[in-house]
Tab-separated table of C-alpha atoms and ligand atoms in Angstrom:
chain	number	residue	atom	x	y	z
A	268	MET	CA	-0.002	0.007	-0.029
A	269	GLU	CA	1.453	3.303	-1.117
A	270	LYS	CA	1.853	5.639	1.763
A	271	VAL	CA	0.705	9.275	1.509
A	272	ALA	CA	2.174	12.518	3.004
A	273	ILE	CA	1.060	16.134	3.017
A	274	VAL	CA	3.649	19.140	3.924
A	275	THR	CA	2.513	22.653	4.280
A	276	GLY	CA	5.106	25.239	3.340
A	277	SER	CA	7.143	23.361	0.945
A	278	SER	CA	8.653	25.982	-1.039
A	279	SER	CA	11.798	26.575	1.347
A	280	GLY	CA	13.786	25.540	4.270
A	281	ILE	CA	12.164	22.509	6.732
A	282	GLY	CA	9.111	22.160	4.712
A	283	PHE	CA	11.233	21.503	1.473
A	284	GLU	CA	13.761	19.353	2.987
A	285	THR	CA	10.858	17.176	4.992
A	286	ALA	CA	8.872	17.025	1.568
A	287	LEU	CA	12.130	15.438	-0.126
A	288	ALA	CA	12.768	13.207	2.947
A	289	LEU	CA	9.430	11.737	2.996
A	290	ALA	CA	9.558	11.015	-0.533
A	291	ARG	CA	13.158	9.364	-0.289
A	292	ASP	CA	11.381	7.373	2.531
A	293	GLY	CA	9.029	5.985	0.205
A	294	TYR	CA	5.871	8.281	0.690
A	295	TYR	CA	3.905	9.654	-2.223
A	296	THR	CA	4.583	13.434	-1.196
A	297	TYR	CA	2.337	16.273	-1.815
A	298	ALA	CA	4.525	19.414	-1.147
A	299	THR	CA	1.964	21.947	-0.900
A	300	MET	CA	2.752	25.679	-0.957
A	301	ARG	CA	0.920	29.071	-1.247
A	302	ASP	CA	2.762	29.996	-4.482
A	303	THR	CA	2.917	26.905	-6.912
A	304	LYS	CA	5.573	29.063	-9.011
A	305	LYS	CA	7.883	28.130	-6.605
A	306	GLY	CA	7.609	24.392	-6.931
A	307	ASP	CA	9.766	24.027	-9.774
A	308	LYS	CA	12.919	23.621	-7.421
A	309	ILE	CA	11.560	20.630	-5.473
A	310	LEU	CA	10.356	19.102	-8.756
A	311	ASP	CA	13.783	19.124	-10.378
A	312	VAL	CA	15.136	17.500	-7.470
A	313	ALA	CA	12.288	14.904	-7.669
A	314	LYS	CA	12.902	14.392	-11.208
A	315	LYS	CA	16.551	13.682	-10.856
A	316	GLU	CA	15.947	11.257	-7.876
A	317	ASN	CA	12.910	9.814	-9.438
A	318	LEU	CA	10.778	10.507	-6.478
A	319	LYS	CA	6.957	10.789	-6.123
A	320	ILE	CA	6.266	14.472	-5.407
A	321	GLU	CA	3.588	16.284	-6.471
A	322	VAL	CA	2.990	20.138	-5.852
A	323	LEU	CA	-0.483	21.557	-5.041
A	324	GLU	CA	-1.224	24.913	-3.964
A	325	LEU	CA	-2.360	25.429	-0.197
A	326	ASP	CA	-2.463	28.510	1.751
A	327	VAL	CA	-3.002	27.726	5.448
A	328	ASP	CA	-4.548	31.200	5.808
A	329	LYS	CA	-7.259	30.425	3.090
A	330	GLU	CA	-10.016	27.715	3.899
A	331	LYS	CA	-10.826	27.126	0.338
A	332	THR	CA	-7.338	26.281	-0.750
A	333	ILE	CA	-7.165	23.507	2.320
A	334	LYS	CA	-10.523	22.220	1.180
A	335	ASP	CA	-9.709	21.956	-2.332
A	336	CYS	CA	-5.997	20.475	-1.840
A	337	ILE	CA	-7.443	17.837	0.543
A	338	LYS	CA	-10.410	16.739	-1.834
A	339	LYS	CA	-7.747	16.216	-4.638
A	340	VAL	CA	-5.441	14.078	-2.336
A	341	ILE	CA	-8.692	12.042	-1.210
A	342	ASP	CA	-9.951	11.558	-4.825
A	343	ASN	CA	-6.553	10.482	-6.118
A	344	LYS	CA	-5.123	8.506	-3.294
A	345	LYS	CA	-7.940	7.706	-1.008
A	346	ARG	CA	-5.750	8.119	1.871
A	347	ILE	CA	-3.631	10.202	4.166
A	348	ASP	CA	-0.989	8.685	6.484
A	349	VAL	CA	1.091	11.644	7.433
A	350	LEU	CA	0.257	15.500	7.622
A	351	VAL	CA	3.244	17.861	8.339
A	352	ASN	CA	2.195	20.964	9.558
A	353	ASN	CA	5.184	23.223	8.833
A	354	ALA	CA	3.998	26.522	7.279
A	355	GLY	CA	4.684	29.682	9.315
A	356	TYR	CA	6.328	32.896	9.328
A	357	PHE	CA	8.364	35.159	12.159
A	358	LEU	CA	6.645	38.392	13.391
A	359	VAL	CA	9.259	40.411	15.402
A	360	GLY	CA	8.496	43.212	17.368
A	361	CYS	CA	7.701	44.273	21.350
A	362	ILE	CA	4.487	43.901	22.616
A	363	GLU	CA	3.725	47.846	22.524
A	364	ASP	CA	4.855	47.854	18.934
A	365	ILE	CA	2.623	45.178	17.566
A	366	SER	CA	-0.804	46.173	16.238
A	367	ILE	CA	-3.659	43.593	17.025
A	368	ASP	CA	-4.062	43.162	13.425
A	369	ASP	CA	-0.377	42.157	12.961
A	370	MET	CA	-0.877	39.842	16.012
A	371	LYS	CA	-3.912	38.197	14.402
A	372	SER	CA	-1.933	37.507	11.251
A	373	GLN	CA	0.506	35.787	13.207
A	374	PHE	CA	-1.775	33.536	14.678
A	375	GLU	CA	-3.801	33.089	11.424
A	376	THR	CA	-0.744	31.383	9.782
A	377	ASN	CA	1.005	29.884	12.733
A	378	PHE	CA	-1.865	28.697	14.712
A	379	PHE	CA	-5.426	28.938	13.021
A	380	GLY	CA	-3.721	27.523	9.727
A	381	VAL	CA	-2.671	24.399	11.344
A	382	VAL	CA	-6.150	23.714	13.098
A	383	ARG	CA	-7.742	24.342	9.490
A	384	THR	CA	-5.571	21.870	8.002
A	385	ILE	CA	-5.595	19.241	10.914
A	386	GLN	CA	-9.728	19.649	10.780
A	387	ALA	CA	-9.528	19.201	7.001
A	388	VAL	CA	-7.441	15.668	7.289
A	389	LEU	CA	-8.947	14.154	10.446
A	390	PRO	CA	-12.012	12.612	8.960
A	391	THR	CA	-10.207	10.669	6.400
A	392	MET	CA	-7.317	9.420	9.191
A	393	ARG	CA	-10.442	8.636	11.491
A	394	ASN	CA	-11.828	6.571	9.020
A	395	LEU	CA	-8.523	4.595	8.199
A	396	LYS	CA	-8.168	4.340	11.873
A	397	SER	CA	-4.313	5.376	11.561
A	398	GLY	CA	-2.357	8.682	10.816
A	399	ILE	CA	0.442	10.819	11.874
A	400	ILE	CA	0.145	14.647	12.358
A	401	VAL	CA	3.471	16.375	12.843
A	402	ASN	CA	3.092	19.917	14.250
A	403	VAL	CA	6.331	21.925	13.533
A	404	SER	CA	6.584	24.189	16.537
A	405	SER	CA	9.887	25.487	17.909
A	406	VAL	CA	11.726	25.982	20.905
A	407	ALA	CA	10.006	29.041	21.045
A	408	GLY	CA	7.185	27.117	21.998
A	409	ARG	CA	8.458	26.481	25.352
A	410	ILE	CA	10.303	29.377	26.247
A	411	GLY	CA	9.495	33.097	26.376
A	412	PHE	CA	11.902	35.490	24.792
A	413	PRO	CA	11.803	39.346	24.305
A	414	VAL	CA	10.916	41.122	21.112
A	415	THR	CA	9.302	38.077	19.665
A	416	PRO	CA	5.959	37.655	21.932
A	417	ALA	CA	3.669	37.330	18.754
A	418	TYR	CA	5.714	34.481	17.282
A	419	ILE	CA	6.367	32.670	20.865
A	420	SER	CA	2.758	32.815	21.936
A	421	SER	CA	1.707	31.503	18.536
A	422	LYS	CA	4.062	28.530	19.110
A	423	PHE	CA	2.867	28.310	22.687
A	424	ALA	CA	-0.694	27.837	21.641
A	425	LEU	CA	0.564	25.164	19.080
A	426	GLU	CA	2.098	23.406	21.881
A	427	GLY	CA	-1.278	23.275	23.994
A	428	LEU	CA	-3.195	22.349	21.034
A	429	SER	CA	-0.940	19.275	20.127
A	430	GLU	CA	-0.821	18.008	23.638
A	431	SER	CA	-4.547	18.248	24.155
A	432	MET	CA	-5.005	16.534	20.513
A	433	ARG	CA	-3.050	13.498	21.610
A	434	TYR	CA	-5.559	12.402	24.000
A	435	GLU	CA	-8.395	13.099	21.689
A	436	LEU	CA	-6.810	11.167	18.641
A	437	ALA	CA	-5.068	8.144	20.544
A	438	PRO	CA	-8.532	6.249	20.618
A	439	PHE	CA	-8.565	6.492	16.624
A	440	ASP	CA	-4.675	5.262	16.453
A	441	ILE	CA	-3.716	8.679	15.050
A	442	LYS	CA	-0.487	10.057	16.514
A	443	THR	CA	0.542	13.655	17.191
A	444	ILE	CA	4.108	14.475	17.319
A	445	ILE	CA	5.330	18.078	18.233
A	446	ILE	CA	9.025	19.286	16.416
A	447	GLU	CA	10.931	21.692	18.413
A	448	PRO	CA	13.663	23.157	16.365
A	449	GLY	CA	16.274	25.636	17.877
A	450	VAL	CA	17.610	28.150	15.038
A	451	ILE	CA	17.611	26.481	11.875
A	452	LYS	CA	19.304	28.140	8.846
A	453	THR	CA	16.214	28.978	6.505
A	454	ASN	CA	14.697	31.969	5.000
A	455	LEU	CA	12.635	32.429	7.942
A	456	PHE	CA	15.091	35.442	9.255
A	457	ASN	CA	15.354	36.860	5.805
A	458	SER	CA	11.656	37.133	5.330
A	459	LEU	CA	10.761	37.904	9.050
A	460	ILE	CA	8.110	40.833	9.568
A	461	LYS	CA	9.243	43.452	11.712
A	462	ALA	CA	6.759	45.488	13.618
A	463	THR	CA	8.146	48.559	15.092
A	464	LYS	CA	6.940	52.064	15.855
A	465	GLN	CA	8.710	55.125	14.803
A	466	ASP	CA	8.865	56.463	18.329
A	467	SER	CA	9.336	52.918	19.798
A	468	ALA	CA	10.493	52.959	23.536
A	469	TYR	CA	11.983	49.348	22.320
A	470	LYS	CA	14.477	50.681	19.672
A	471	GLU	CA	17.598	49.367	21.576
A	472	ILE	CA	16.251	45.926	22.641
A	473	THR	CA	14.819	45.308	19.260
A	474	GLU	CA	17.740	46.050	17.478
A	475	LYS	CA	20.065	43.980	19.907
A	476	VAL	CA	17.753	40.990	19.741
A	477	LEU	CA	17.320	41.130	16.016
A	478	LYS	CA	21.382	41.567	15.470
A	479	GLY	CA	21.467	38.514	17.717
A	480	LEU	CA	19.136	36.417	15.755
A	481	THR	CA	20.566	37.069	12.622
A	482	MET	CA	23.959	36.207	13.717
A	483	MET	CA	22.635	33.018	15.249
A	484	SER	CA	20.599	32.206	12.171
A	485	GLU	CA	23.679	32.027	10.085
A	486	MET	CA	25.429	29.512	12.331
A	487	GLY	CA	22.017	27.705	12.425
A	488	THR	CA	21.147	24.033	12.347
A	489	PRO	CA	20.814	22.658	8.492
A	490	PRO	CA	17.179	22.168	7.671
A	491	GLN	CA	17.892	18.609	6.760
A	492	GLU	CA	18.486	17.893	10.372
A	493	VAL	CA	14.793	18.615	11.266
A	494	ALA	CA	13.756	16.455	8.024
A	495	ARG	CA	15.659	13.522	9.424
A	496	THR	CA	13.981	14.112	13.091
A	497	ILE	CA	10.778	13.962	11.585
A	498	ILE	CA	11.621	10.689	9.631
A	499	LYS	CA	12.882	9.325	12.698
A	500	ALA	CA	9.735	10.380	14.812
A	501	ILE	CA	7.098	8.972	12.058
A	502	ASN	CA	9.123	5.728	12.033
A	503	SER	CA	8.933	4.891	15.533
A	504	GLU	CA	6.305	2.665	16.801
A	505	ASN	CA	5.611	4.880	19.604
A	506	PRO	CA	6.495	8.332	18.820
A	507	LEU	CA	7.409	10.823	21.699
A	508	PRO	CA	5.166	13.889	22.254
A	509	ARG	CA	8.157	16.108	21.622
A	510	TYR	CA	11.434	16.070	19.465
A	511	PRO	CA	13.609	18.968	20.006
A	512	VAL	CA	16.331	19.558	17.183
A	513	GLY	CA	19.604	21.182	17.444
A	514	ASN	CA	22.148	21.731	20.452
A	515	ASP	CA	20.788	25.270	21.254
A	516	ALA	CA	17.320	23.775	21.503
A	517	LEU	CA	18.809	20.996	23.799
A	518	MET	CA	20.527	23.337	25.863
A	519	PHE	CA	17.577	25.872	26.303
A	520	LEU	CA	15.139	23.067	27.117
A	521	GLU	CA	17.619	21.681	29.783
A	522	ALA	CA	18.071	24.680	31.380
A	523	LYS	CA	14.271	25.245	31.431
A	524	LYS	CA	13.717	21.879	33.146
A	525	SER	CA	16.447	21.960	35.741
A	526	LYS	CA	15.880	25.709	36.847
A	527	THR	CA	13.307	27.689	38.569
A	528	ASP	CA	11.295	30.290	36.583
A	529	ILE	CA	13.316	33.046	38.303
A	530	GLU	CA	16.638	31.142	37.847
A	531	PHE	CA	15.906	30.631	34.046
A	532	GLU	CA	14.816	34.317	33.514
A	533	ASN	CA	18.130	35.357	35.011
A	534	TYR	CA	19.657	32.757	32.818
A	535	ILE	CA	18.029	34.431	29.848
A	536	LYS	CA	19.067	37.780	30.746
A	537	LYS	CA	22.661	36.800	31.353
A	538	GLU	CA	22.856	35.260	27.772
A	539	LEU	CA	21.123	38.314	26.125
A	540	PHE	CA	22.657	41.516	28.227
A	541	SER	CA	26.031	40.456	29.358
B	269	NAP	N1	14.123	28.659	11.220
B	269	NAP	C1	14.019	28.511	12.328
B	269	NAP	O1	15.048	28.718	12.968
B	269	NAP	C2	12.932	27.750	12.906
B	269	NAP	C3	13.150	27.362	14.109
B	269	NAP	C4	11.995	26.789	15.007
B	269	NAP	C5	10.756	26.392	14.116
B	269	NAP	N2	10.732	26.856	12.867
B	269	NAP	C6	9.496	26.529	12.174
B	269	NAP	O2	9.676	25.675	11.139
B	269	NAP	C7	8.539	26.056	9.979
B	269	NAP	C8	9.281	26.371	8.682
B	269	NAP	O3	10.048	27.653	8.717
B	269	NAP	P1	11.557	27.595	8.072
B	269	NAP	O4	12.525	27.921	8.914
B	269	NAP	O5	11.697	26.637	7.145
B	269	NAP	O6	11.339	29.107	7.141
B	269	NAP	P2	10.849	29.386	5.504
B	269	NAP	O7	12.285	28.796	4.745
B	269	NAP	O8	10.765	30.781	5.625
B	269	NAP	O9	9.791	28.605	5.313
B	269	NAP	C9	8.498	28.898	5.593
B	269	NAP	C10	7.475	28.372	4.860
B	269	NAP	O10	6.202	28.659	5.261
B	269	NAP	C11	5.531	29.186	3.909
B	269	NAP	N3	4.330	29.819	4.136
B	269	NAP	C12	4.405	30.962	5.156
B	269	NAP	N4	2.940	31.576	5.274
B	269	NAP	C13	2.294	30.722	4.874
B	269	NAP	C14	0.849	30.625	4.333
B	269	NAP	N5	0.076	31.307	4.712
B	269	NAP	N6	0.310	29.426	3.848
B	269	NAP	C15	1.250	28.250	3.401
B	269	NAP	N7	2.498	28.456	3.367
B	269	NAP	C16	3.010	29.610	3.897
B	269	NAP	C17	6.689	29.877	3.201
B	269	NAP	O11	5.799	30.087	2.095
B	269	NAP	P3	6.372	31.172	0.952
B	269	NAP	O12	7.707	30.781	0.222
B	269	NAP	O13	5.358	31.303	0.125
B	269	NAP	O14	6.716	32.403	1.718
B	269	NAP	C18	7.587	28.804	3.205
B	269	NAP	O15	7.531	27.661	2.380
B	269	NAP	C19	7.816	27.433	10.595
B	269	NAP	O16	6.596	26.898	11.230
B	269	NAP	C20	8.586	28.182	11.720
B	269	NAP	O17	8.128	28.652	12.650
B	269	NAP	C21	11.621	27.559	12.102
């Protein structure tokens, strides 16, 4: 039986590498993206390696594109084995500098987009009594950090959703996996959206954190490592709830676990300001 995978946000970075890794692992893979003109790159690799990859339009902000995409997959393949919710973007700016509309847009893509896509695939997975849903969260889904409250809270919401879903979907043999990358070298940082006011009271900290993030992104973990972790997770009989990726993610999560809230806050302040 040919297994079928769907990946959102496959035009670049983690989604691109994960779609390729799934196809190399034998899945018929739907590499979905909001702008299918960006699909040539993955189709070129697929052609060279003889991989079963199809590009379909899916914008997680637009319900109709999700429904149309899932319908095509079901009409053609009658099954969905793996859904990787990967599409997302990075809104940067301190709480007073972010408009409610900017904040809503961040949640629209990073959180509600995931909810919509999950709701669209669940009837099929439930009928099959199997399926794996992989939610690409972040170490930012577990740790607060200045200048990124919109992104961080969208990922915290995704963690809460994923933890809760696991209980609901387990009786139908549907598994939920959270992936928590640290800083990964992708387009996320080049395409970040910066929300700052001209007379912002937070100019200094915003510039400092942005500079730090740019430096960290240049030394980030390659996206192929996230893809490898996703394959390892979906191939394990009993996947863990969470898979961190990258030494930075492991370091921050270990510190969070071993310290009190105040000790952890002081540790982040020291990392940031000294
Ligand atoms: N890079 C990191 O350090 C890092 C760390 C932890 C977690 N993550 C998470 O990993 C995921 C992938 O990001 P990445 O690092 O691979 O960055 P990326 O290279 O910028 O990829 C982001 C992908 O999401 C797509 N996307 C954005 N909005 C979308 C929408 N409304 N509908 C469908 N697709 C949309 C982008 O499409 P376009 O090409 O059309 O813009 C692109 O394909 C994100 O959820 C991100 O939060 C990244």
